[in-house]
Each structure stands twice: as structure tokens, then as C-alpha cells.
Amino acid sequence: MSWAGKILRVNLTAGTVKSEPLNMEWARAYIGSRGLGSKYLISEIDPKVDPLSPDNKIIWATGPLTGTMASTGGRYTVITKGPLTGAIACSNSGGYWGAELKMAGWDMVIFEGKSAKPVYLYICDDVAELRDADHLWGKSVWQTEDMLKKSHQDPLLRISSIGKSGENGVLYAAVVNDLHRAAGRSGVGTVMGSKNLKAIAVRGTKGVGNIRDPKAFMAAAKTAKKVLADNAVTGQGLPTYGTQVLMNVINEVGALPTRNHRDVQFEGAKDISAEAMATPRKTDGKKHLVTNQACFGCTIACGRISKMDESHFSVQNKPEYWGASGGLEYEAAWALGAANGVNDLEALQYANLICNEEGMDPISFGATVGAVMELYEMGVLTAEQIGTQAPFGSAKALCELADMTAKGIGFGKEIGMGSKRLTAKYGHPDLSMSVKGQEFPAYDGRVIQGIGLAYATSNRGACHLRGYTIASEVLGIPVKTEPVESEGKPELVKAFQDATAAFDSAGICIFTSFAWTLADVAPQLQAACGDEYTMEHLAHIGERIWNMEREFNNAAGFTKADDTLPKRLLTEAAKTGPGKGVVSKLPEMLPKYYDVRGWDSEGRPTAQTKQRLGL
Amino acid sequence: MQKVLHINPDKCTGCQQCEMACSYENYGTFATAKSRIKVFDFHHTGKKVPYTCTQCDEAWCLHACPVEAITVDKVTGAKVVNEATCVGCKVCTISCPFGTINYVQETGKVQKCDLCGGDPACADACPTGAITFIDANWTGLDKMKQWADKLGNQPSAA
């Protein structure tokens, strides 16, 4: 059946840890990870709960394929009500931690309440106990991982934890595992910190051994791996260049948001691209990129391992940053770079390392810095207020603000609120490039119409990972659609959103979907779980999950008015590139999208839709 | 022809498919904790290195075993633990200079790589060719070929 069949319920207020059986009816209806964890959360919390109060809950969830030989089968999702948005927060991560939890015999861990003092959860197979974390509080993610492995005398321990950002209430703090893999967005790490929960340390020796039809599973997994290996994106592009392969591509399309979305092309894109990472530096003759790296079970291996220039101003006399470590992915390189007009690759990597070390979402951080730089150039914010001169393009400001934000120093505390609150505070709410309070990722929602609609309707606020229509609109997967064209995009967005929800719930990585459709996932799930899964059935489950999340957000107080984009994208046309003169046609697309979804004109799923989806 | 596992760390991405394949082959479960091959991730250099038994001709483990539980598979050359004979004394784990034979609490026996009877699951599962199963006499063939290429195919200075 491939689910472990057991979940851990931890009450941090009472200090209790209990095992309970997995609700198998829900498992079949919502698969696992994102879908199943969300079902639990939504069934157990008041949608209007204050995200940072003890009444909010936070869940770490694996899927049925997590910890198996299915390619990329190492993922877990952290689900809670998010403090950045007030919507459902649902961030997944790779690395090795998710598989370790599953191999310890647990599908998920639910945390309730709030601990009176810092604690961490230690899990070794059936043993699970809360332990004192006073000595870990105030430590970085990297120090926490090191200290726990040493104190347990177990180098094979896997850690999922928060750094100073999560402790300090940065509203987009991340949960980080295996040093540089993160459940990055929407402030799931902030909720963890609010509960005085520092880390979950796991060692699993039991393994995942309840595959329903092992022979069929091994055959299906092998066939699917070949599909990944034979595909140009997953077999060559991603392992060689990582997601950074997109930097120059998206710039050429004219959809690389630059300087807080003032521009759509960045003159410095080539300096911060995958190609730049693989070119020897002028300073020391070494390449920035050391190697690629896979997460657990992944046969794509898109991860970047980089090494900084030791003479760069940001790391002079800081040897702790000289070793190889997690490198820039496209989203981080964009948010820290183009969004602020910074073309210094080493500075970007320094800020990226700080985000990993202290557990902070580089997208929301970088994009908020972009807003700060615009306010600085407008004269709304001064160097005295910020603590440094912060014009667009300042690598120095980027590095200083990363330190200040992660550690809660000075103006960094304000950047830690995110761009929505910050720009509102200083009287320019229109300059927050966000939806539902969460900052945009690295694709311009004007020039690429579908992604704009996907941002506006994403259940966790602006996000590319809830419906990556870039695959179709730029890369031509599965079919090429015209980026600036809005016709047909509501249908496209819905299809991507529903399929993604199913991928995310299986315990695998969404990057497989560059090569796989749900038809490649279905036989693996079917052999693993024993239930009958078809492509159509999985898409149906994905749609169910999407509507469930939407209902939660509606109950939390979100309305149609929140399904929108910043004024800049709706009224200020793209200045250059193939999409020159274009604004988002969201007002045309949104009603059509509601219609395609089976929602009423206010964006609420109709009774008929809910019945059709079994909600 | 005898074959050996050949490891090229430069090709390893750290995905652990080999560890899962090993545990699945031997225990019917995906459990990296039970794998006989381990991938080591040297974080500060970015190197990932799979490591397992190299099947020594004069195997320390085999000579140290007081009950002769470790024998040679004549076909594959693997040094194989006979679980029915093994008493779990762990002397072999001390004698092995490489650490590649280890005790298993759950069975009370030791385990080591036995080349899966001549068709190693780890090599089959490796997606990048970092682990291959090749002619024992020609593990240097690829490197020789690279140097031969330099010598013969590239314009010489003279």
C-alpha cells in the first residue's frame, strides 16, 4: 500500500507525542503529501485562525512514492496557514529528509499548540520524543544540523529545521533540510518558530517495504526513469545547467522582471546566468559551479553546488562561506539579481547562502529588496532609514540587507515583513509585486499571460509552482502556446494547476512533469498503492485538492478581489522585448477561469462542482 | 570472465538509487539504512562518493571468521556471508580495513556486498554510470582510452 499507515501527532503545549493510524479513506481521496496534509489541516483548524497563534497547526507530510525507487521520490510538504498571506501555505522540499521520515515508518507529523520553551522532535523509527532545544535556539540551520548529529553521535541523522529568520519572525522564513534544500515559501518556517519548535531530527531504518505489487512497481519506475533520461529538459538541460538554464531564455522572451517589475529585460542577465556560473572567473580562474547534485532518488539531478570567490567583498575573512554549498537556482538568481538590478553573481550567491543558512525564502526576500530599492530611488526611504545606500544595482546593499533581514537587525526587521506590509507602511502599496501578500517569482505576468492568471489565482499567493504554464507558453511542453495571447489560458491554467496538485501529492518532484504526464505517474502509484489510478482519476483528485484549498481560503476571508495583480502589471505596459506594449489581460481571463473551474462569479465553487469533486 | 564493481565518483549525483536497489534486493524493502553500498556526500568539496566492498582476493574478513561463514563464490569471486553459519561475533567487522562488512541488529548476522550473485542491483539502478559492473581485468580501460585519445587523436606539439 506504500503509505506507512501511521502518523505522529505532537501536542507542543502538552508536550505529548502520539501515534495514530492514517485515515485511509482520506489517503485514497487525496493521495498524500500536499493533498492529504492539506485535508488534515483544513479538517482540524479554524480557517480564520491567526497563523502565528498556538491554535494554528503545522504538518510535515510525505506521499506514497516518498522513500521509494520512483525517480525523485524523496519529497515532503510542510502545510500550515501562512503568516505572509493568511492563506493556506504549502511548501515542499527535496533533499533526503522526507524519505528518512517515511523510512522511519511515518507518513506525516502533525504539530499542535505551542511549546513553552524551545524544543526539537527526535524520531528514530518507532521512538519519537520532544527534547530540549535551548542550546539550539539562536543557531543557524547549518549549526543546528551539525550540533544534532554530534550530540546524537549519528552522522546519518536527517534534520529539518529553522534558522534565525524563523525564530525572529521573518514572515517568509523557510524550513530547511539537508543544509540547503528548503520548503521555502509562504513563511512555513515562521509558524515553526512561533511554536518554539526548532527542528525535527529523523533516523529511519525500517524502510518502505509495503509496495503492493513490487514487480510491477520496479518495472513502472524503470520505464518512467527512461522517459526522464531521454527527455532533453530532464535528461540534459536540467542536470547540466540547472533551472538557471532559464535566465537567458526568459530574458530573450522579454519576461524577466527587472528592478521591481519596472522593466522586463535585464541587461545583466548574462552575468548571472547558468552560462556565467560555468565560466571561469576573471579573479581566480575558477568556475562558480562545482557540480550538480541530486535529491533523494532523483535521476534528474538539477541541484547546483557552487563555490564562491574567496576574494569577493561579501566573504573576505569569512572562511565559513568558502566551501562548496548549495548554489543559485533560477528563482533565487532572479529575485536576488534581476529584481534588484544586481548583476554580481558572487553577491547573489552570498545572499543565497544566507537564505540557506538562516532559513529564508530568497524569492520574497529578494523581491522585497526590489521594492525597497524603488522606494529609495523615489526618495521615500533614505540611506539613514535603511542603514545603507540602496539604489538599484547595489550588490553591497543586497548583501548587507540579507544579513540584517535574516538576523532581525535594524531595517532588516521591516524587510522581514515582506513587500506588501512594507510598501503599505510607507504609503505606496502599489509597489508590492505580490498576490495575496506573497511576492512574484521570476516570470513577468504581463508578457506571459497564462502565468499572470496562475499567479492571481494561486492558492498560496503568487507562485510559479502551482501551475507552471511557462512549460507551455515558453518551452512548448506539452504544446506551445503564445505567451502574449490570453485566449485559451484559463483552460491551460486550470489543467496545469490540477495536474500539479496530483504530482505534488504523490511524493515526487514537479520537475518530472517536464517529461512525465500523469499517465507516467499513474502506473507507479497504482503498483505502489494497489488502488486503481488512471491519468483521469489523478487529474480529478488534483482538481479536488485545488478546490479544497480554495474553499479554505474563501472561508479564511479571501474574495474575488484578492484574485488580482498589482496595478503595474495591469496598467503599465512592458517597455521592451517581444511583449512590448502588453499589459495583463487578467480582467478578461478571470471570469472565464471561474467559469472553467465551475465557480460562481464571486470565485466560489458551486454546489454542483463540490458534489462532482466529492467535497 | 570475472567482473567487478567499478566506481567513478565524478559521475555520482548522490541520488541513492544504488542504496535503495541494494536494500530492495536483499531485504525486499527500500531502506538506505540496510544498504551494503553507501554514498558519502563530502559537502565542502561537493564530491559524492559511493563505496562498498572490493572483494579482496586475500580477504581479511574471510580469514578472520572463526566459523568459516565467509566463503568465495567461485563464479563471481564475491566473498559471501553464509547467514546460517555466521554467529554474529563481528570479528570480521574489526578485521576489514575498509569497513565494508557490517553487523545487522535485526538478523544478528553480518552483511557485505555479494555482487547479487553476479548481477549487482546497484549498478543496474545507477542513473549516471557512476557504478558499473565490468571486466575485472580491465577496470583501467576507460582511463587508458582517454590517454590514448590524447596521444593519438590530438595534434602533437612536434
mmCIF file with all atom_site columns, N, CA, C and O in Angstrom, chain A residues 596-611:
data_model
loop_
_atom_site.group_PDB
_atom_site.id
_atom_site.type_symbol
_atom_site.label_atom_id
_atom_site.label_alt_id
_atom_site.label_comp_id
_atom_site.label_asym_id
_atom_site.label_entity_id
_atom_site.label_seq_id
_atom_site.pdbx_PDB_ins_code
_atom_site.Cartn_x
_atom_site.Cartn_y
_atom_site.Cartn_z
_atom_site.occupancy
_atom_site.B_iso_or_equiv
_atom_site.pdbx_formal_charge
_atom_site.auth_seq_id
_atom_site.auth_comp_id
_atom_site.auth_asym_id
_atom_site.auth_atom_id
_atom_site.pdbx_PDB_model_num
ATOM 1  N N  . VAL A 1 596 ? -14.614 28.062 -16.162 1.00 0.00 ? 596 VAL A N  1
ATOM 2  C CA . VAL A 1 596 ? -13.966 26.783 -16.467 1.00 0.00 ? 596 VAL A CA 1
ATOM 3  C C  . VAL A 1 596 ? -13.843 25.928 -15.201 1.00 0.00 ? 596 VAL A C  1
ATOM 4  O O  . VAL A 1 596 ? -13.941 24.705 -15.235 1.00 0.00 ? 596 VAL A O  1
ATOM 5  N N  . ARG A 1 597 ? -13.646 26.597 -14.081 1.00 0.00 ? 597 ARG A N  1
ATOM 6  C CA . ARG A 1 597 ? -13.480 25.904 -12.799 1.00 0.00 ? 597 ARG A CA 1
ATOM 7  C C  . ARG A 1 597 ? -14.812 25.411 -12.224 1.00 0.00 ? 597 ARG A C  1
ATOM 8  O O  . ARG A 1 597 ? -14.819 24.612 -11.294 1.00 0.00 ? 597 ARG A O  1
ATOM 9  N N  . GLY A 1 598 ? -15.933 25.940 -12.741 1.00 0.00 ? 598 GLY A N  1
ATOM 10 C CA . GLY A 1 598 ? -17.211 25.592 -12.125 1.00 0.00 ? 598 GLY A CA 1
ATOM 11 C C  . GLY A 1 598 ? -17.414 26.362 -10.831 1.00 0.00 ? 598 GLY A C  1
ATOM 12 O O  . GLY A 1 598 ? -17.899 25.818 -9.843  1.00 0.00 ? 598 GLY A O  1
ATOM 13 N N  . TRP A 1 599 ? -16.978 27.631 -10.837 1.00 0.00 ? 599 TRP A N  1
ATOM 14 C CA . TRP A 1 599 ? -17.168 28.508 -9.687  1.00 0.00 ? 599 TRP A CA 1
ATOM 15 C C  . TRP A 1 599 ? -18.180 29.582 -10.059 1.00 0.00 ? 599 TRP A C  1
ATOM 16 O O  . TRP A 1 599 ? -18.357 29.894 -11.242 1.00 0.00 ? 599 TRP A O  1
ATOM 17 N N  . ASP A 1 600 ? -18.804 30.183 -9.061  1.00 0.00 ? 600 ASP A N  1
ATOM 18 C CA . ASP A 1 600 ? -19.728 31.269 -9.361  1.00 0.00 ? 600 ASP A CA 1
ATOM 19 C C  . ASP A 1 600 ? -18.939 32.543 -9.675  1.00 0.00 ? 600 ASP A C  1
ATOM 20 O O  . ASP A 1 600 ? -17.706 32.544 -9.637  1.00 0.00 ? 600 ASP A O  1
ATOM 21 N N  . SER A 1 601 ? -19.666 33.627 -9.965  1.00 0.00 ? 601 SER A N  1
ATOM 22 C CA . SER A 1 601 ? -18.987 34.844 -10.424 1.00 0.00 ? 601 SER A CA 1
ATOM 23 C C  . SER A 1 601 ? -18.147 35.489 -9.321  1.00 0.00 ? 601 SER A C  1
ATOM 24 O O  . SER A 1 601 ? -17.358 36.383 -9.575  1.00 0.00 ? 601 SER A O  1
ATOM 25 N N  . GLU A 1 602 ? -18.314 35.024 -8.092  1.00 0.00 ? 602 GLU A N  1
ATOM 26 C CA . GLU A 1 602 ? -17.503 35.542 -6.989  1.00 0.00 ? 602 GLU A CA 1
ATOM 27 C C  . GLU A 1 602 ? -16.314 34.635 -6.672  1.00 0.00 ? 602 GLU A C  1
ATOM 28 O O  . GLU A 1 602 ? -15.590 34.852 -5.697  1.00 0.00 ? 602 GLU A O  1
ATOM 29 N N  . GLY A 1 603 ? -16.132 33.607 -7.486  1.00 0.00 ? 603 GLY A N  1
ATOM 30 C CA . GLY A 1 603 ? -14.973 32.732 -7.282  1.00 0.00 ? 603 GLY A CA 1
ATOM 31 C C  . GLY A 1 603 ? -15.189 31.658 -6.235  1.00 0.00 ? 603 GLY A C  1
ATOM 32 O O  . GLY A 1 603 ? -14.230 31.166 -5.640  1.00 0.00 ? 603 GLY A O  1
ATOM 33 N N  . ARG A 1 604 ? -16.460 31.292 -6.019  1.00 0.00 ? 604 ARG A N  1
ATOM 34 C CA . ARG A 1 604 ? -16.744 30.228 -5.055  1.00 0.00 ? 604 ARG A CA 1
ATOM 35 C C  . ARG A 1 604 ? -17.181 28.969 -5.793  1.00 0.00 ? 604 ARG A C  1
ATOM 36 O O  . ARG A 1 604 ? -18.046 29.049 -6.687  1.00 0.00 ? 604 ARG A O  1
ATOM 37 N N  . PRO A 1 605 ? -16.594 27.823 -5.463  1.00 0.00 ? 605 PRO A N  1
ATOM 38 C CA . PRO A 1 605 ? -17.033 26.587 -6.099  1.00 0.00 ? 605 PRO A CA 1
ATOM 39 C C  . PRO A 1 605 ? -18.537 26.401 -5.903  1.00 0.00 ? 605 PRO A C  1
ATOM 40 O O  . PRO A 1 605 ? -19.030 26.572 -4.785  1.00 0.00 ? 605 PRO A O  1
ATOM 41 N N  . THR A 1 606 ? -19.255 26.092 -6.989  1.00 0.00 ? 606 THR A N  1
ATOM 42 C CA . THR A 1 606 ? -20.706 25.904 -6.869  1.00 0.00 ? 606 THR A CA 1
ATOM 43 C C  . THR A 1 606 ? -21.002 24.571 -6.184  1.00 0.00 ? 606 THR A C  1
ATOM 44 O O  . THR A 1 606 ? -20.135 23.693 -6.098  1.00 0.00 ? 606 THR A O  1
ATOM 45 N N  . ALA A 1 607 ? -22.221 24.434 -5.715  1.00 0.00 ? 607 ALA A N  1
ATOM 46 C CA . ALA A 1 607 ? -22.634 23.189 -5.052  1.00 0.00 ? 607 ALA A CA 1
ATOM 47 C C  . ALA A 1 607 ? -22.429 22.001 -5.987  1.00 0.00 ? 607 ALA A C  1
ATOM 48 O O  . ALA A 1 607 ? -21.998 20.924 -5.573  1.00 0.00 ? 607 ALA A O  1
ATOM 49 N N  . GLN A 1 608 ? -22.720 22.249 -7.245  1.00 0.00 ? 608 GLN A N  1
ATOM 50 C CA . GLN A 1 608 ? -22.591 21.184 -8.253  1.00 0.00 ? 608 GLN A CA 1
ATOM 51 C C  . GLN A 1 608 ? -21.120 20.764 -8.399  1.00 0.00 ? 608 GLN A C  1
ATOM 52 O O  . GLN A 1 608 ? -20.803 19.579 -8.471  1.00 0.00 ? 608 GLN A O  1
ATOM 53 N N  . THR A 1 609 ? -20.238 21.745 -8.442  1.00 0.00 ? 609 THR A N  1
ATOM 54 C CA . THR A 1 609 ? -18.800 21.451 -8.564  1.00 0.00 ? 609 THR A CA 1
ATOM 55 C C  . THR A 1 609 ? -18.305 20.662 -7.358  1.00 0.00 ? 609 THR A C  1
ATOM 56 O O  . THR A 1 609 ? -17.571 19.672 -7.489  1.00 0.00 ? 609 THR A O  1
ATOM 57 N N  . LYS A 1 610 ? -18.739 21.098 -6.181  1.00 0.00 ? 610 LYS A N  1
ATOM 58 C CA . LYS A 1 610 ? -18.302 20.417 -4.959  1.00 0.00 ? 610 LYS A CA 1
ATOM 59 C C  . LYS A 1 610 ? -18.792 18.969 -4.930  1.00 0.00 ? 610 LYS A C  1
ATOM 60 O O  . LYS A 1 610 ? -18.056 18.067 -4.543  1.00 0.00 ? 610 LYS A O  1
ATOM 61 N N  . GLN A 1 611 ? -20.020 18.811 -5.401  1.00 0.00 ? 611 GLN A N  1
ATOM 62 C CA . GLN A 1 611 ? -20.578 17.459 -5.425  1.00 0.00 ? 611 GLN A CA 1
ATOM 63 C C  . GLN A 1 611 ? -19.807 16.583 -6.415  1.00 0.00 ? 611 GLN A C  1
ATOM 64 O O  . GLN A 1 611 ? -19.463 15.437 -6.119  1.00 0.00 ? 611 GLN A O  1
#
